[in-house]
Amino acid sequence: MENAVQFYDYTRPELVRLLGEWGSPRHVGTQVFHWLYRKHARSFGEMTDLSRELRGELETKAALSPLKLHTRQASQDGTVKYLWQLPSDAKGQSALVESVLIPMARDEEGEPSRYTACLSTQAGCRMKCAFCATGVPKFQRNLTTAEIVAQIIGMEQDSGTPFNNVVVMGMGEPMDNYENTQKAMRILHDPEGLNLGRRRITISTSGLLEHIDRFIKDDWPVSLAVSLHSADPEIRSRIMPINRSNPLDKLRKLMRKYTFVRRLPVTLEYILLKDVNDRPEDADKLAAYCKDLLCKVNLIRYNPVPTLPFDSPTEEKVLAFREQLKAKGMRVFLRERKGVDIAAACGQLGFENTPAVK
Ligand code: SAH
Ligand code: SF4
């Protein structure tokens, strides 16, 4: 259905209003919302507490997931990578985006019992960080709210397991797709739906200052992570071009504002790149930058991307970097590598499937 209304684009109040305009009482909008997010309906036909007429009407006027599963790959460590085909745009171009389901806990039989879901917000990325696979091919487009939300729904339906956490750390810069991502987060947060609390959704940004300021004012119901990767302006500008127009000192001020307003720590992500930002003086600069900032640091081992000129430091160096920060009293975590064998780890997304599909 070309012109069908995408229900996953709608927040609950919007859905209630829309169905009201189509002639249904208020409670029907909420009922449909429950079917979408609590009961995981795959079709309008399953929504058995709606009248037969309404179900028929919805089938002709509305649509559920806009995503088509293109490929599903499972890693030896239980990580599952989903490749979704997006609907074609006005020029008839389609694109592929990825999401990843990462097992975080296992039951007595060793089967995953809890997952973190990692979502994409754009097909490609305009930030072009030097170390990241997503920024390599040409930027294609922003995802719609429905395309962001439907990644979660699709993974939940496929795996049959609800997840406890969502991280917006897949392909794209979420703040560069501000409105659609914000709405998607409000939908995931809605207590009448998936009911994911603020601490269970983390959004990661490369640090677009204006957008972060707006994000604080708009009070997105999520936690904030910032990709720092260096506390040295010259090094950061080299590996993250956006640092030139979004400098570190202003970024720090904004992060402080966030921690004051929300009373939550900000997470700083720091990929360790061999001979680029992994020296003892880099750790010192990071510690100095974090002084008086309510934060925790996630150290990330660099995941290799073919054609990009970066390497991961030795394990010894990684641990020494962590210890140096710990010795200064910082909260530091070393992220476990997941899904590397299927290129589903951070920064590897989008490399194998760069060409657009027709
Ligand atoms: N655009 C956002 C969110 C997506 S990237 C951002 O940059 O924060 C999610 C995380 O993966 C970021 O911290 C990013 O810097 C990191 N990342 C990118 N390429 C990586 C690579 N090759 N190895 C490890 N982490 C990488
Ligand atoms: Fe974009 Fe994030 Fe990759 Fe940078 S690290 S290119 S901001 S997806």
PDB file of C-alpha atoms in Angstrom, residues 62-274:
ATOM      1  CA  ALA A  62      -2.792   1.772   7.518  1.00  0.00           C
ATOM      2  CA  ALA A  63       0.443  -0.190   7.537  1.00  0.00           C
ATOM      3  CA  LEU A  64       2.636  -1.893  10.122  1.00  0.00           C
ATOM      4  CA  SER A  65       6.392  -2.410   9.741  1.00  0.00           C
ATOM      5  CA  PRO A  66       7.930  -0.622   6.747  1.00  0.00           C
ATOM      6  CA  LEU A  67      11.033  -2.843   6.997  1.00  0.00           C
ATOM      7  CA  LYS A  68      11.737  -5.994   5.058  1.00  0.00           C
ATOM      8  CA  LEU A  69      14.169  -8.483   6.568  1.00  0.00           C
ATOM      9  CA  HIS A  70      16.955  -8.840   4.047  1.00  0.00           C
ATOM     10  CA  THR A  71      19.470 -10.973   5.972  1.00  0.00           C
ATOM     11  CA  ARG A  72      19.888 -12.300   9.471  1.00  0.00           C
ATOM     12  CA  GLN A  73      23.292 -13.427  10.705  1.00  0.00           C
ATOM     13  CA  ALA A  74      24.115 -15.059  14.018  1.00  0.00           C
ATOM     14  CA  SER A  75      27.516 -14.761  15.653  1.00  0.00           C
ATOM     15  CA  GLN A  76      29.205 -17.531  17.623  1.00  0.00           C
ATOM     16  CA  ASP A  77      28.774 -15.436  20.771  1.00  0.00           C
ATOM     17  CA  GLY A  78      24.981 -15.211  20.305  1.00  0.00           C
ATOM     18  CA  THR A  79      24.896 -11.721  18.796  1.00  0.00           C
ATOM     19  CA  VAL A  80      22.400 -11.478  15.935  1.00  0.00           C
ATOM     20  CA  LYS A  81      22.713  -8.908  13.165  1.00  0.00           C
ATOM     21  CA  TYR A  82      19.662  -7.934  11.136  1.00  0.00           C
ATOM     22  CA  LEU A  83      19.927  -6.276   7.782  1.00  0.00           C
ATOM     23  CA  TRP A  84      16.726  -4.451   6.830  1.00  0.00           C
ATOM     24  CA  GLN A  85      15.687  -3.196   3.455  1.00  0.00           C
ATOM     25  CA  LEU A  86      14.049   0.228   3.621  1.00  0.00           C
ATOM     26  CA  PRO A  87      11.144   1.180   1.364  1.00  0.00           C
ATOM     27  CA  SER A  88      12.123   2.955  -1.857  1.00  0.00           C
ATOM     28  CA  ASP A  89      12.237   6.745  -1.863  1.00  0.00           C
ATOM     29  CA  ALA A  90      10.707   9.050  -4.473  1.00  0.00           C
ATOM     30  CA  LYS A  91      13.552   8.290  -6.872  1.00  0.00           C
ATOM     31  CA  GLY A  92      12.972   4.557  -6.508  1.00  0.00           C
ATOM     32  CA  GLN A  93      16.158   4.102  -4.439  1.00  0.00           C
ATOM     33  CA  SER A  94      16.136   1.790  -1.472  1.00  0.00           C
ATOM     34  CA  ALA A  95      18.805   1.300   1.190  1.00  0.00           C
ATOM     35  CA  LEU A  96      19.875  -1.251   3.744  1.00  0.00           C
ATOM     36  CA  VAL A  97      20.340  -0.588   7.440  1.00  0.00           C
ATOM     37  CA  GLU A  98      21.380  -2.789  10.305  1.00  0.00           C
ATOM     38  CA  SER A  99      20.341  -3.477  13.857  1.00  0.00           C
ATOM     39  CA  VAL A 100      21.971  -5.802  16.338  1.00  0.00           C
ATOM     40  CA  LEU A 101      20.677  -7.897  19.202  1.00  0.00           C
ATOM     41  CA  ILE A 102      23.358  -8.486  21.824  1.00  0.00           C
ATOM     42  CA  PRO A 103      22.917 -11.169  24.507  1.00  0.00           C
ATOM     43  CA  MET A 104      23.704  -9.794  27.974  1.00  0.00           C
ATOM     44  CA  ALA A 105      22.706 -12.693  30.241  1.00  0.00           C
ATOM     45  CA  ARG A 106      21.987 -16.404  29.951  1.00  0.00           C
ATOM     46  CA  ASP A 107      19.620 -18.851  31.666  1.00  0.00           C
ATOM     47  CA  GLU A 108      20.596 -22.225  33.227  1.00  0.00           C
ATOM     48  CA  GLU A 109      20.586 -23.894  29.797  1.00  0.00           C
ATOM     49  CA  GLY A 110      22.974 -21.293  28.472  1.00  0.00           C
ATOM     50  CA  GLU A 111      20.358 -19.679  26.216  1.00  0.00           C
ATOM     51  CA  PRO A 112      20.293 -15.870  26.093  1.00  0.00           C
ATOM     52  CA  SER A 113      17.699 -14.556  28.521  1.00  0.00           C
ATOM     53  CA  ARG A 114      18.344 -10.827  28.233  1.00  0.00           C
ATOM     54  CA  TYR A 115      19.308  -8.743  25.281  1.00  0.00           C
ATOM     55  CA  THR A 116      20.429  -5.251  24.425  1.00  0.00           C
ATOM     56  CA  ALA A 117      19.069  -3.994  21.113  1.00  0.00           C
ATOM     57  CA  CYS A 118      21.202  -1.638  19.043  1.00  0.00           C
ATOM     58  CA  LEU A 119      19.389   0.611  16.559  1.00  0.00           C
ATOM     59  CA  SER A 120      20.314   2.651  13.513  1.00  0.00           C
ATOM     60  CA  THR A 121      18.904   6.104  12.767  1.00  0.00           C
ATOM     61  CA  GLN A 122      20.343   6.888   9.333  1.00  0.00           C
ATOM     62  CA  ALA A 123      21.397   5.035   6.205  1.00  0.00           C
ATOM     63  CA  GLY A 124      25.009   6.216   6.226  1.00  0.00           C
ATOM     64  CA  CYS A 125      26.377   9.102   8.276  1.00  0.00           C
ATOM     65  CA  ARG A 126      27.478  12.623   7.436  1.00  0.00           C
ATOM     66  CA  MET A 127      29.976  12.950  10.289  1.00  0.00           C
ATOM     67  CA  LYS A 128      32.644  10.894   8.547  1.00  0.00           C
ATOM     68  CA  CYS A 129      34.709   9.927  11.576  1.00  0.00           C
ATOM     69  CA  ALA A 130      37.985   8.527  10.289  1.00  0.00           C
ATOM     70  CA  PHE A 131      37.712   5.189  12.119  1.00  0.00           C
ATOM     71  CA  CYS A 132      34.078   4.292  11.405  1.00  0.00           C
ATOM     72  CA  ALA A 133      32.671   2.063   8.668  1.00  0.00           C
ATOM     73  CA  THR A 134      29.304   3.796   8.576  1.00  0.00           C
ATOM     74  CA  GLY A 135      30.817   7.066   7.421  1.00  0.00           C
ATOM     75  CA  VAL A 136      32.641   5.525   4.461  1.00  0.00           C
ATOM     76  CA  PRO A 137      29.898   5.210   1.813  1.00  0.00           C
ATOM     77  CA  LYS A 138      27.848   8.173   0.639  1.00  0.00           C
ATOM     78  CA  PHE A 139      25.171   9.317   3.088  1.00  0.00           C
ATOM     79  CA  GLN A 140      21.780   8.122   1.893  1.00  0.00           C
ATOM     80  CA  ARG A 141      19.030   9.396   4.125  1.00  0.00           C
ATOM     81  CA  ASN A 142      17.466   9.798   7.539  1.00  0.00           C
ATOM     82  CA  LEU A 143      15.281   6.969   8.772  1.00  0.00           C
ATOM     83  CA  THR A 144      11.659   7.767   9.538  1.00  0.00           C
ATOM     84  CA  THR A 145      10.325   7.297  13.059  1.00  0.00           C
ATOM     85  CA  ALA A 146       8.564   4.125  11.892  1.00  0.00           C
ATOM     86  CA  GLU A 147      11.795   2.757  10.451  1.00  0.00           C
ATOM     87  CA  ILE A 148      13.581   3.311  13.766  1.00  0.00           C
ATOM     88  CA  VAL A 149      10.801   1.848  15.915  1.00  0.00           C
ATOM     89  CA  ALA A 150      10.162  -1.099  13.572  1.00  0.00           C
ATOM     90  CA  GLN A 151      13.755  -2.323  14.070  1.00  0.00           C
ATOM     91  CA  ILE A 152      12.862  -3.065  17.678  1.00  0.00           C
ATOM     92  CA  ILE A 153       9.565  -4.667  16.786  1.00  0.00           C
ATOM     93  CA  GLY A 154      11.158  -6.802  14.077  1.00  0.00           C
ATOM     94  CA  MET A 155      13.917  -8.055  16.370  1.00  0.00           C
ATOM     95  CA  GLU A 156      11.495  -8.777  19.173  1.00  0.00           C
ATOM     96  CA  GLN A 157       9.201 -10.729  16.849  1.00  0.00           C
ATOM     97  CA  ASP A 158      12.098 -12.654  15.342  1.00  0.00           C
ATOM     98  CA  SER A 159      13.881 -13.562  18.572  1.00  0.00           C
ATOM     99  CA  GLY A 160      10.769 -14.068  20.676  1.00  0.00           C
ATOM    100  CA  THR A 161      12.633 -12.487  23.581  1.00  0.00           C
ATOM    101  CA  PRO A 162      11.972  -9.040  24.964  1.00  0.00           C
ATOM    102  CA  PHE A 163      15.067  -6.987  25.656  1.00  0.00           C
ATOM    103  CA  ASN A 164      15.963  -4.867  28.618  1.00  0.00           C
ATOM    104  CA  ASN A 165      18.028  -2.165  27.068  1.00  0.00           C
ATOM    105  CA  VAL A 166      18.146  -0.188  23.891  1.00  0.00           C
ATOM    106  CA  VAL A 167      21.223   1.601  22.629  1.00  0.00           C
ATOM    107  CA  VAL A 168      21.092   3.997  19.730  1.00  0.00           C
ATOM    108  CA  MET A 169      24.612   3.159  18.577  1.00  0.00           C
ATOM    109  CA  GLY A 170      24.082   1.601  15.177  1.00  0.00           C
ATOM    110  CA  MET A 171      24.436   3.357  11.859  1.00  0.00           C
ATOM    111  CA  GLY A 172      24.105   7.126  11.763  1.00  0.00           C
ATOM    112  CA  GLU A 173      24.220  10.172  14.024  1.00  0.00           C
ATOM    113  CA  PRO A 174      20.935  10.294  15.954  1.00  0.00           C
ATOM    114  CA  MET A 175      21.140  14.039  16.610  1.00  0.00           C
ATOM    115  CA  ASP A 176      21.467  14.669  12.879  1.00  0.00           C
ATOM    116  CA  ASN A 177      18.031  13.044  12.515  1.00  0.00           C
ATOM    117  CA  TYR A 178      16.677  14.937  15.490  1.00  0.00           C
ATOM    118  CA  GLU A 179      12.891  14.945  15.125  1.00  0.00           C
ATOM    119  CA  ASN A 180      12.413  11.382  13.929  1.00  0.00           C
ATOM    120  CA  THR A 181      14.742   9.939  16.540  1.00  0.00           C
ATOM    121  CA  GLN A 182      13.175  11.965  19.338  1.00  0.00           C
ATOM    122  CA  LYS A 183       9.716  10.712  18.443  1.00  0.00           C
ATOM    123  CA  ALA A 184      10.928   7.114  18.210  1.00  0.00           C
ATOM    124  CA  MET A 185      12.418   7.424  21.714  1.00  0.00           C
ATOM    125  CA  ARG A 186       9.124   8.766  23.090  1.00  0.00           C
ATOM    126  CA  ILE A 187       7.297   5.797  21.566  1.00  0.00           C
ATOM    127  CA  LEU A 188       9.726   3.271  23.103  1.00  0.00           C
ATOM    128  CA  HIS A 189       9.426   5.053  26.442  1.00  0.00           C
ATOM    129  CA  ASP A 190       5.605   5.130  26.576  1.00  0.00           C
ATOM    130  CA  PRO A 191       4.387   3.269  29.694  1.00  0.00           C
ATOM    131  CA  GLU A 192       1.396   1.940  27.722  1.00  0.00           C
ATOM    132  CA  GLY A 193       3.798   0.333  25.263  1.00  0.00           C
ATOM    133  CA  LEU A 194       7.325  -1.032  25.622  1.00  0.00           C
ATOM    134  CA  ASN A 195       7.720   1.079  28.743  1.00  0.00           C
ATOM    135  CA  LEU A 196      11.494   1.480  28.524  1.00  0.00           C
ATOM    136  CA  GLY A 197      12.650   3.807  31.273  1.00  0.00           C
ATOM    137  CA  ARG A 198      15.160   6.629  30.855  1.00  0.00           C
ATOM    138  CA  ARG A 199      18.019   4.497  32.132  1.00  0.00           C
ATOM    139  CA  ARG A 200      17.200   1.688  29.738  1.00  0.00           C
ATOM    140  CA  ILE A 201      17.622   3.702  26.555  1.00  0.00           C
ATOM    141  CA  THR A 202      21.015   5.222  25.732  1.00  0.00           C
ATOM    142  CA  ILE A 203      21.587   7.502  22.842  1.00  0.00           C
ATOM    143  CA  SER A 204      25.099   8.029  21.585  1.00  0.00           C
ATOM    144  CA  THR A 205      26.166  11.182  19.801  1.00  0.00           C
ATOM    145  CA  SER A 206      29.387  12.370  18.257  1.00  0.00           C
ATOM    146  CA  GLY A 207      28.766  15.709  19.984  1.00  0.00           C
ATOM    147  CA  LEU A 208      26.716  18.147  17.897  1.00  0.00           C
ATOM    148  CA  LEU A 209      26.495  21.071  20.316  1.00  0.00           C
ATOM    149  CA  GLU A 210      23.315  22.797  19.155  1.00  0.00           C
ATOM    150  CA  HIS A 211      21.469  19.520  19.045  1.00  0.00           C
ATOM    151  CA  ILE A 212      22.614  18.428  22.483  1.00  0.00           C
ATOM    152  CA  ASP A 213      21.411  21.748  23.870  1.00  0.00           C
ATOM    153  CA  ARG A 214      18.013  21.183  22.306  1.00  0.00           C
ATOM    154  CA  PHE A 215      18.006  17.585  23.514  1.00  0.00           C
ATOM    155  CA  ILE A 216      18.431  18.809  27.106  1.00  0.00           C
ATOM    156  CA  LYS A 217      15.631  21.384  26.747  1.00  0.00           C
ATOM    157  CA  ASP A 218      13.286  18.913  25.069  1.00  0.00           C
ATOM    158  CA  ASP A 219      14.007  16.382  27.814  1.00  0.00           C
ATOM    159  CA  TRP A 220      14.256  13.241  25.734  1.00  0.00           C
ATOM    160  CA  PRO A 221      13.421  10.268  27.974  1.00  0.00           C
ATOM    161  CA  VAL A 222      16.840   8.649  27.492  1.00  0.00           C
ATOM    162  CA  SER A 223      20.383   8.640  28.870  1.00  0.00           C
ATOM    163  CA  LEU A 224      23.181  10.399  27.059  1.00  0.00           C
ATOM    164  CA  ALA A 225      26.451   8.953  25.805  1.00  0.00           C
ATOM    165  CA  VAL A 226      29.013  11.069  23.990  1.00  0.00           C
ATOM    166  CA  SER A 227      31.676   9.694  21.668  1.00  0.00           C
ATOM    167  CA  LEU A 228      34.770  11.499  22.894  1.00  0.00           C
ATOM    168  CA  HIS A 229      37.698   9.370  21.666  1.00  0.00           C
ATOM    169  CA  SER A 230      40.225  12.048  22.557  1.00  0.00           C
ATOM    170  CA  ALA A 231      40.458  14.954  24.970  1.00  0.00           C
ATOM    171  CA  ASP A 232      43.096  16.605  22.806  1.00  0.00           C
ATOM    172  CA  PRO A 233      41.577  19.098  20.318  1.00  0.00           C
ATOM    173  CA  GLU A 234      44.121  18.427  17.618  1.00  0.00           C
ATOM    174  CA  ILE A 235      43.806  14.637  17.763  1.00  0.00           C
ATOM    175  CA  ARG A 236      40.031  14.739  18.054  1.00  0.00           C
ATOM    176  CA  SER A 237      39.714  16.993  15.018  1.00  0.00           C
ATOM    177  CA  ARG A 238      41.869  14.603  13.054  1.00  0.00           C
ATOM    178  CA  ILE A 239      39.742  11.543  13.799  1.00  0.00           C
ATOM    179  CA  MET A 240      36.382  13.342  14.162  1.00  0.00           C
ATOM    180  CA  PRO A 241      36.059  16.242  11.714  1.00  0.00           C
ATOM    181  CA  ILE A 242      33.003  17.588  13.563  1.00  0.00           C
ATOM    182  CA  ASN A 243      35.304  18.600  16.420  1.00  0.00           C
ATOM    183  CA  ARG A 244      36.405  21.609  14.374  1.00  0.00           C
ATOM    184  CA  SER A 245      32.977  23.215  14.613  1.00  0.00           C
ATOM    185  CA  ASN A 246      31.956  21.542  17.901  1.00  0.00           C
ATOM    186  CA  PRO A 247      34.972  22.079  20.160  1.00  0.00           C
ATOM    187  CA  LEU A 248      35.774  20.055  23.254  1.00  0.00           C
ATOM    188  CA  ASP A 249      35.519  22.846  25.843  1.00  0.00           C
ATOM    189  CA  LYS A 250      31.994  23.785  24.760  1.00  0.00           C
ATOM    190  CA  LEU A 251      31.063  20.110  24.619  1.00  0.00           C
ATOM    191  CA  ARG A 252      32.190  19.747  28.217  1.00  0.00           C
ATOM    192  CA  LYS A 253      30.071  22.716  29.308  1.00  0.00           C
ATOM    193  CA  LEU A 254      27.006  21.189  27.717  1.00  0.00           C
ATOM    194  CA  MET A 255      27.635  17.791  29.268  1.00  0.00           C
ATOM    195  CA  ARG A 256      27.880  19.496  32.656  1.00  0.00           C
ATOM    196  CA  LYS A 257      24.571  21.180  31.980  1.00  0.00           C
ATOM    197  CA  TYR A 258      23.035  17.792  31.145  1.00  0.00           C
ATOM    198  CA  THR A 259      24.308  16.210  34.358  1.00  0.00           C
ATOM    199  CA  PHE A 260      23.006  19.136  36.443  1.00  0.00           C
ATOM    200  CA  VAL A 261      19.588  19.255  34.834  1.00  0.00           C
ATOM    201  CA  ARG A 262      18.998  15.490  34.655  1.00  0.00           C
ATOM    202  CA  ARG A 263      21.003  14.470  37.723  1.00  0.00           C
ATOM    203  CA  LEU A 264      22.474  11.609  35.744  1.00  0.00           C
ATOM    204  CA  PRO A 265      26.040  10.895  34.720  1.00  0.00           C
ATOM    205  CA  VAL A 266      26.988  11.180  31.078  1.00  0.00           C
ATOM    206  CA  THR A 267      28.749   8.223  29.482  1.00  0.00           C
ATOM    207  CA  LEU A 268      31.900   9.010  27.554  1.00  0.00           C
ATOM    208  CA  GLU A 269      32.872   6.558  24.871  1.00  0.00           C
ATOM    209  CA  TYR A 270      36.528   6.226  24.070  1.00  0.00           C
ATOM    210  CA  ILE A 271      37.745   3.904  21.333  1.00  0.00           C
ATOM    211  CA  LEU A 272      41.360   2.949  21.826  1.00  0.00           C
ATOM    212  CA  LEU A 273      43.310   3.448  18.606  1.00  0.00           C
ATOM    213  CA  LYS A 274      46.877   2.222  18.491  1.00  0.00           C
TER     214      LYS A 274
END
